[in-house]
JSON list of C-alpha atoms in Angstrom, two decimals:
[
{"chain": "A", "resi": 210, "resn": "UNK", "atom": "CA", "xyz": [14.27, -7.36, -9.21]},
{"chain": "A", "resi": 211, "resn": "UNK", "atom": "CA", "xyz": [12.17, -9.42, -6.24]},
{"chain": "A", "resi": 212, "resn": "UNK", "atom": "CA", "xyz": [11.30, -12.24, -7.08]},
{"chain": "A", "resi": 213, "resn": "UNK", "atom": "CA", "xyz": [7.25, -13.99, -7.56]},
{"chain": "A", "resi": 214, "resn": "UNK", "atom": "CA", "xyz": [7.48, -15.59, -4.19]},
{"chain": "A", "resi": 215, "resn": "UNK", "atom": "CA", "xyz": [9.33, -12.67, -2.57]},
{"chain": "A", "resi": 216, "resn": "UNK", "atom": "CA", "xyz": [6.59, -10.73, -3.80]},
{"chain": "A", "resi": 217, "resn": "UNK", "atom": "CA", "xyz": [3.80, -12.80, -2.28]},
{"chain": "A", "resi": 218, "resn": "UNK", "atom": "CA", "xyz": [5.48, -12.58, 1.23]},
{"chain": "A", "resi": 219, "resn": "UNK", "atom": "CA", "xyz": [5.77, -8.93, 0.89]},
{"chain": "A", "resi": 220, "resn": "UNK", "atom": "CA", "xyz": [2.12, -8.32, -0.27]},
{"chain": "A", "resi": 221, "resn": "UNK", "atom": "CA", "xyz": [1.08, -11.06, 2.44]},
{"chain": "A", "resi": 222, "resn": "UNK", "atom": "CA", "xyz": [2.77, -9.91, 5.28]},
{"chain": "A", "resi": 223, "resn": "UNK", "atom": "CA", "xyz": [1.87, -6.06, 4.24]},
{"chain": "A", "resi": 224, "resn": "UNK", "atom": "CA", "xyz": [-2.03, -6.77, 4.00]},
{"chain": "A", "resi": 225, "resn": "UNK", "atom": "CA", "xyz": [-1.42, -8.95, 7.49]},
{"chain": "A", "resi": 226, "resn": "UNK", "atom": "CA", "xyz": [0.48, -6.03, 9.54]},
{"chain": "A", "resi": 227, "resn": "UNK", "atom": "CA", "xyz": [-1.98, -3.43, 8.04]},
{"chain": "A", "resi": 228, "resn": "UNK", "atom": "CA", "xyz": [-5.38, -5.27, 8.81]},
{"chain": "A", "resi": 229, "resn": "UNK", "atom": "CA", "xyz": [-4.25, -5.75, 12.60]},
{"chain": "A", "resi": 230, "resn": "UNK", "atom": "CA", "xyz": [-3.23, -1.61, 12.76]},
{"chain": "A", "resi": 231, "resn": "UNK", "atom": "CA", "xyz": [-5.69, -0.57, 10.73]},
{"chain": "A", "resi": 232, "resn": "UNK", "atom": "CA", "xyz": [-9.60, -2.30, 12.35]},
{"chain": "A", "resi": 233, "resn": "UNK", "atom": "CA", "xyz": [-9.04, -0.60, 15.18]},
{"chain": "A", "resi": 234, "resn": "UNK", "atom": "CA", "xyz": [-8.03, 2.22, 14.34]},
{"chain": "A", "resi": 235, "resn": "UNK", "atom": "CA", "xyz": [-11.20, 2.40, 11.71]},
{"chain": "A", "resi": 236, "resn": "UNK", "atom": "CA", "xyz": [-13.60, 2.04, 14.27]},
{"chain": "A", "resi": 237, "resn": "UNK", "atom": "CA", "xyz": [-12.17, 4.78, 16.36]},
{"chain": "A", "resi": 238, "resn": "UNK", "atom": "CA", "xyz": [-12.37, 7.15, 13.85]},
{"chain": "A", "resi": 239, "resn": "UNK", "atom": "CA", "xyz": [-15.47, 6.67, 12.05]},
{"chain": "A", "resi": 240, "resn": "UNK", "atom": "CA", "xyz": [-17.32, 5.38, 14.93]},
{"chain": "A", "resi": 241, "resn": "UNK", "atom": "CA", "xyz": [-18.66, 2.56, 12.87]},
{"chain": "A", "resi": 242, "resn": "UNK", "atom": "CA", "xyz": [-18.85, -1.21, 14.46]},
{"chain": "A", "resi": 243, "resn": "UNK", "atom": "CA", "xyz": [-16.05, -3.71, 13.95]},
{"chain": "A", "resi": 244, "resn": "UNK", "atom": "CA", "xyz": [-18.25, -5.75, 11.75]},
{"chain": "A", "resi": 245, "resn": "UNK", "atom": "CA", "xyz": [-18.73, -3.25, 9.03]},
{"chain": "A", "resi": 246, "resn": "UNK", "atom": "CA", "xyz": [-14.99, -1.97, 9.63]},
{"chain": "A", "resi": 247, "resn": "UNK", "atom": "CA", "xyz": [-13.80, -4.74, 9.32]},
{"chain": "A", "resi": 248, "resn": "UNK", "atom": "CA", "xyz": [-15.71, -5.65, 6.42]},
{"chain": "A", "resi": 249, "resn": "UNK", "atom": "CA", "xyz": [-14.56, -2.65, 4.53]},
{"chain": "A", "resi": 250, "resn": "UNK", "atom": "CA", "xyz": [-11.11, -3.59, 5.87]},
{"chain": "A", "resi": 251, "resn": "UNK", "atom": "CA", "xyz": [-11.45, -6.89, 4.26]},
{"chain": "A", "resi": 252, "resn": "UNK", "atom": "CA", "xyz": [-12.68, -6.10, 1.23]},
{"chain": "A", "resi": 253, "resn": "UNK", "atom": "CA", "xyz": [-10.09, -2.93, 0.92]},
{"chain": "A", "resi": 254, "resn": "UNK", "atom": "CA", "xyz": [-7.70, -5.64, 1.35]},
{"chain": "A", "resi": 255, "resn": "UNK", "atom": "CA", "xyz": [-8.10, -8.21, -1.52]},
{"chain": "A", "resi": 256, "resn": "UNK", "atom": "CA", "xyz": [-8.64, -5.42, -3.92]},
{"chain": "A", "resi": 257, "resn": "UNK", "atom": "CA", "xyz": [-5.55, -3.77, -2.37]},
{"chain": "A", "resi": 258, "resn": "UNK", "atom": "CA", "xyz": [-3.54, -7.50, -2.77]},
{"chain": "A", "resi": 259, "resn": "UNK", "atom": "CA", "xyz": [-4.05, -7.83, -6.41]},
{"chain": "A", "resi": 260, "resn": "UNK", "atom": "CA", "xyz": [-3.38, -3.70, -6.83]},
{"chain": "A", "resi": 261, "resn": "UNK", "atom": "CA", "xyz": [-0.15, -4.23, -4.95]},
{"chain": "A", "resi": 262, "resn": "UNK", "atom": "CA", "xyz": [1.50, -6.94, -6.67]},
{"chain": "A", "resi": 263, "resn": "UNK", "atom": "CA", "xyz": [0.61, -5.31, -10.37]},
{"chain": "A", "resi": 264, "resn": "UNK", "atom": "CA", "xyz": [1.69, -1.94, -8.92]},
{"chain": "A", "resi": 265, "resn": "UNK", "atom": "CA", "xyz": [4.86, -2.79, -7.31]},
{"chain": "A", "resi": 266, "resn": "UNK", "atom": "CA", "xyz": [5.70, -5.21, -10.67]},
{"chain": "A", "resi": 267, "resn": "UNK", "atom": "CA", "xyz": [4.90, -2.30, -12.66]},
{"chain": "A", "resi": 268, "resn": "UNK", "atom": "CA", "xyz": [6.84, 0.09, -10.89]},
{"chain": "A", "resi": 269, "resn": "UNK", "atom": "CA", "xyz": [9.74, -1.78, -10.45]},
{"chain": "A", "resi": 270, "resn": "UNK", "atom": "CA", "xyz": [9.83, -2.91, -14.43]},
{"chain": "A", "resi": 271, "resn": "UNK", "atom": "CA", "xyz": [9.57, 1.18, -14.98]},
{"chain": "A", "resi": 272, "resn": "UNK", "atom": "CA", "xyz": [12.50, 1.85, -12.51]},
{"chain": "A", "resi": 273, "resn": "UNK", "atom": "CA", "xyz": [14.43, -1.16, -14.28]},
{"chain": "A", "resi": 274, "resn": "UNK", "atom": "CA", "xyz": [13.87, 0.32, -17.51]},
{"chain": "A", "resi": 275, "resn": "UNK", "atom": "CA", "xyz": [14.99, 3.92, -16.78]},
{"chain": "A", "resi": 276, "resn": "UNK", "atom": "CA", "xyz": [17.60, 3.60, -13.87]},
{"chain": "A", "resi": 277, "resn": "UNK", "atom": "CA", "xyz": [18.74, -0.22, -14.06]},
{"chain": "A", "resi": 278, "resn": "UNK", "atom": "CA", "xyz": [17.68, -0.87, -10.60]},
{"chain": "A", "resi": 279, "resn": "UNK", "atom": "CA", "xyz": [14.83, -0.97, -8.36]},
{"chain": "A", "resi": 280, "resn": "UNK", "atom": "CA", "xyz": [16.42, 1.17, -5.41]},
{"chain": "A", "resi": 281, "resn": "UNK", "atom": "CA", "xyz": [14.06, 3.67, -4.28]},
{"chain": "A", "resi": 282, "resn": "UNK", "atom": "CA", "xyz": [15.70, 7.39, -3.00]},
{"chain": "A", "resi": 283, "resn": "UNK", "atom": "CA", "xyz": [13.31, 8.82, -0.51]},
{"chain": "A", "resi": 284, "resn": "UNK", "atom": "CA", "xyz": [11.53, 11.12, -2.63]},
{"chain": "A", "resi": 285, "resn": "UNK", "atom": "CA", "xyz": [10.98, 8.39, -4.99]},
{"chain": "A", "resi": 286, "resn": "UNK", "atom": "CA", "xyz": [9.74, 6.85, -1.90]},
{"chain": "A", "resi": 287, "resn": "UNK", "atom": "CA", "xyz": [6.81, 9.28, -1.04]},
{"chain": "A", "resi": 288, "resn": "UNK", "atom": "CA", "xyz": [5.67, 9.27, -5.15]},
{"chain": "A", "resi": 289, "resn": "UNK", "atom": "CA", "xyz": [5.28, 5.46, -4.90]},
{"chain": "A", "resi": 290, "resn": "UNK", "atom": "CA", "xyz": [3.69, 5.47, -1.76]},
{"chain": "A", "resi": 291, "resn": "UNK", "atom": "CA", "xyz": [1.35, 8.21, -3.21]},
{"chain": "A", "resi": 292, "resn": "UNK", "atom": "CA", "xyz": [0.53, 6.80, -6.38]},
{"chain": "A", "resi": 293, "resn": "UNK", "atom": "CA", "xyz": [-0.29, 3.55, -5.37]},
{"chain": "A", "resi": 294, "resn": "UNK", "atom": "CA", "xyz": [-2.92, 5.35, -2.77]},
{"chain": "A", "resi": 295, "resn": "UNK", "atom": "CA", "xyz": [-4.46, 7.45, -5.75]},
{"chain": "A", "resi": 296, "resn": "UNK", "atom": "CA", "xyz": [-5.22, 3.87, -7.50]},
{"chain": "A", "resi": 297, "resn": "UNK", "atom": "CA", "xyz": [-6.77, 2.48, -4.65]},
{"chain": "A", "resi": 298, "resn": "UNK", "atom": "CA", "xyz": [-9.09, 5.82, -4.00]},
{"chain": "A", "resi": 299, "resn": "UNK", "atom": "CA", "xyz": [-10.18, 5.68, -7.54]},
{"chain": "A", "resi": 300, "resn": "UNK", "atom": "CA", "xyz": [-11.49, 2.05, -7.52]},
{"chain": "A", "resi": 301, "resn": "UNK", "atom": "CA", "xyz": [-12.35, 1.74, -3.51]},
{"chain": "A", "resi": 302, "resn": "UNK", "atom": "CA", "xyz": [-14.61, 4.95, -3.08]},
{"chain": "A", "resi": 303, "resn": "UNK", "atom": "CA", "xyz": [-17.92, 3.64, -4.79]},
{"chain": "A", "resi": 304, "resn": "UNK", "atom": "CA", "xyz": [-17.33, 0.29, -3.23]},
{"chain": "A", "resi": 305, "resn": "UNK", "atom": "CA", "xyz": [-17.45, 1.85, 0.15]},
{"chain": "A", "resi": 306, "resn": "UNK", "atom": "CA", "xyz": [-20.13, 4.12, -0.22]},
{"chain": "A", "resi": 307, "resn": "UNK", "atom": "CA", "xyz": [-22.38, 0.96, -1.75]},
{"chain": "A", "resi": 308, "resn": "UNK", "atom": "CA", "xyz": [-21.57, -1.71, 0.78]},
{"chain": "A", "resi": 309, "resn": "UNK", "atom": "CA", "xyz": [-22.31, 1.09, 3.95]},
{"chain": "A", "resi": 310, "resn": "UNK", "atom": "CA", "xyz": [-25.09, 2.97, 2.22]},
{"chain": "A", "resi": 311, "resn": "UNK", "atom": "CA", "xyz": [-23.33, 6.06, 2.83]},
{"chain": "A", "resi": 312, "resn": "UNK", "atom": "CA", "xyz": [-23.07, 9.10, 0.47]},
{"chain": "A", "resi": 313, "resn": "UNK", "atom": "CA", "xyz": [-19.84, 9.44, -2.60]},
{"chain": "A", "resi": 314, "resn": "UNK", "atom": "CA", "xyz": [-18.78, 12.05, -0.19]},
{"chain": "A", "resi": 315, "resn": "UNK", "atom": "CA", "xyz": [-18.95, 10.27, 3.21]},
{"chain": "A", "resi": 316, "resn": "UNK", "atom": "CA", "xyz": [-16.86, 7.33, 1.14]},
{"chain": "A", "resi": 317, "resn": "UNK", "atom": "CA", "xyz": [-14.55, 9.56, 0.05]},
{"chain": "A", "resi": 318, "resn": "UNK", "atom": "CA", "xyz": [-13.44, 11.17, 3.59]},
{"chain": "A", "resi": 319, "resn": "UNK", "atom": "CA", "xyz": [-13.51, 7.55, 4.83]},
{"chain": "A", "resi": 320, "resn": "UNK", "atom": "CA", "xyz": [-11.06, 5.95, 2.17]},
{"chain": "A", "resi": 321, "resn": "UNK", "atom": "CA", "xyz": [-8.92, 9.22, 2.59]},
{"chain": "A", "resi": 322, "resn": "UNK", "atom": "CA", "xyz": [-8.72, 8.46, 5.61]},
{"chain": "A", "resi": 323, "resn": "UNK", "atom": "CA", "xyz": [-7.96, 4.79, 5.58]},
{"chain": "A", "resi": 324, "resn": "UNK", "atom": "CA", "xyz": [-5.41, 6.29, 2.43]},
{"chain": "A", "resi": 325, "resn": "UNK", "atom": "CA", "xyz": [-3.84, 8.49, 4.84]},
{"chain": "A", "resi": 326, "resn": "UNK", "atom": "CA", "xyz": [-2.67, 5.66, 6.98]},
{"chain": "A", "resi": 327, "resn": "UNK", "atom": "CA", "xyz": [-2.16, 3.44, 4.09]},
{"chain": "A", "resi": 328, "resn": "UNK", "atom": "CA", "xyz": [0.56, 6.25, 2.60]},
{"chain": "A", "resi": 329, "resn": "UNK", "atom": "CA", "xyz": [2.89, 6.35, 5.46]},
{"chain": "A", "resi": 330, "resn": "UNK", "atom": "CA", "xyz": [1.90, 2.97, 6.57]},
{"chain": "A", "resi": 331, "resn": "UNK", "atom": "CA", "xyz": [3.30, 1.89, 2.94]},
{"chain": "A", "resi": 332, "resn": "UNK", "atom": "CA", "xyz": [6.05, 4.26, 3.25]},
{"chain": "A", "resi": 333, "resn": "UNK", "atom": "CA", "xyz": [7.33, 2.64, 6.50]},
{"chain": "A", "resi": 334, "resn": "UNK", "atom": "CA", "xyz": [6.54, -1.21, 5.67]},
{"chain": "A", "resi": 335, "resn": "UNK", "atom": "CA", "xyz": [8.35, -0.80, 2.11]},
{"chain": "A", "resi": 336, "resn": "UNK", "atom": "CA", "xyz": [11.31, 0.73, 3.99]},
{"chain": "A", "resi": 337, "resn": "UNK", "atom": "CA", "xyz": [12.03, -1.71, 6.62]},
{"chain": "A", "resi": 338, "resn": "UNK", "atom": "CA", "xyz": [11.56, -4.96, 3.89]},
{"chain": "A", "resi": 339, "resn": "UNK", "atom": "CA", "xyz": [13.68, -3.62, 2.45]},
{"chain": "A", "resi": 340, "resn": "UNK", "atom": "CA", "xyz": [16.27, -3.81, 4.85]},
{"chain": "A", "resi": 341, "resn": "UNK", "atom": "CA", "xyz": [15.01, -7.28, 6.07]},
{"chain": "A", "resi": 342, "resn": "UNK", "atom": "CA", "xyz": [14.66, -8.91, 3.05]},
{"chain": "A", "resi": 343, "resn": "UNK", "atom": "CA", "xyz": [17.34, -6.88, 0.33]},
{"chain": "A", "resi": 344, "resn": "UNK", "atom": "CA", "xyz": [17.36, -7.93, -2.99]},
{"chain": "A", "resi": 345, "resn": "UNK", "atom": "CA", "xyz": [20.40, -10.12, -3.12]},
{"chain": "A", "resi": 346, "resn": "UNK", "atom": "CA", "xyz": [22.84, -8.77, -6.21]},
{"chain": "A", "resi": 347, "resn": "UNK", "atom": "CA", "xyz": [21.50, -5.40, -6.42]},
{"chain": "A", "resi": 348, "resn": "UNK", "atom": "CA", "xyz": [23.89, -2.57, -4.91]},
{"chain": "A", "resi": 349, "resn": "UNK", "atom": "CA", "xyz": [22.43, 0.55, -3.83]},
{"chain": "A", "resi": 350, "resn": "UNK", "atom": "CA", "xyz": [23.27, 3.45, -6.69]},
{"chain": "A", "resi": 351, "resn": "UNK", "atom": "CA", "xyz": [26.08, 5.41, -5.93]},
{"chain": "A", "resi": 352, "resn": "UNK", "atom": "CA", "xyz": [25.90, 8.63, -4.30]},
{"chain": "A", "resi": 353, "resn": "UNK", "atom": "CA", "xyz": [26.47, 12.02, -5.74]}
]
């Protein structure tokens, strides 16, 4: 399994990369200033940070327990990617709607959206640390 400070770099440098790609992107689409995007951005993200590192502990103490390693098959892949999304949805959504005095439902197609790109965002970002920064000692499972 990674380790406590290989987990910090990964939840640091994921937050980072996604904050950059996803302001922008935020503004565009809901047509909202930077300022309140990027407050919602912001705030996404610490709650995100803390969900992250208990998530991806979690998950990997599950996979530990039932397969003996932490490698992740594609499909396994998208499930993570998903789950962790559905967590942040559930706890985000009134947040949202509070802080920008919008409607439940005008929160909900915002942090959809902002889940959307989180999913394959996560997806992607998960992948390639994985390749840059393997867990040392921990061979891929064999293939059938």
């Amino acid at each position: 399994m990674r380790s406590t400070g290989d987990r910090l770099r990964h939840v640091t440098l994921f937050e980072i990369i996604g904050l950059a790609l996803v302001t922008p992107l935020g503004v565009w689409a809901f047509d909202r200033p930077y300022v309140e995007i990027g407050a919602v951005a912001i705030g996404s993200s610490v709650v995100a940070t803390a969900w992250n590192y208990g998530y991806n502990l979690a998950f990997d103490t599950v996979l530990m327990r039932l397969r003996g390693t932490t490698w992740k098959t594609v499909p396994l892949r998208i499930f993570h990617a998903c789950l962790f999304e559905a967590g942040l949805i559930v706890v985000l959504m009134p947040l949202i709607a509070w802080y920008l005095g919008i409607s439940l439902w005008h929160a909900l197609v915002m942090d959809a959206g902002f889940a959307a790109f989180y999913v394959v965002y996560a997806f992607v970002f998960n992948w390639i640390y994985d390749v840059v920064f393997p867990i040392p000692d921990e061979p891929a499972p064999a293939r059938r």
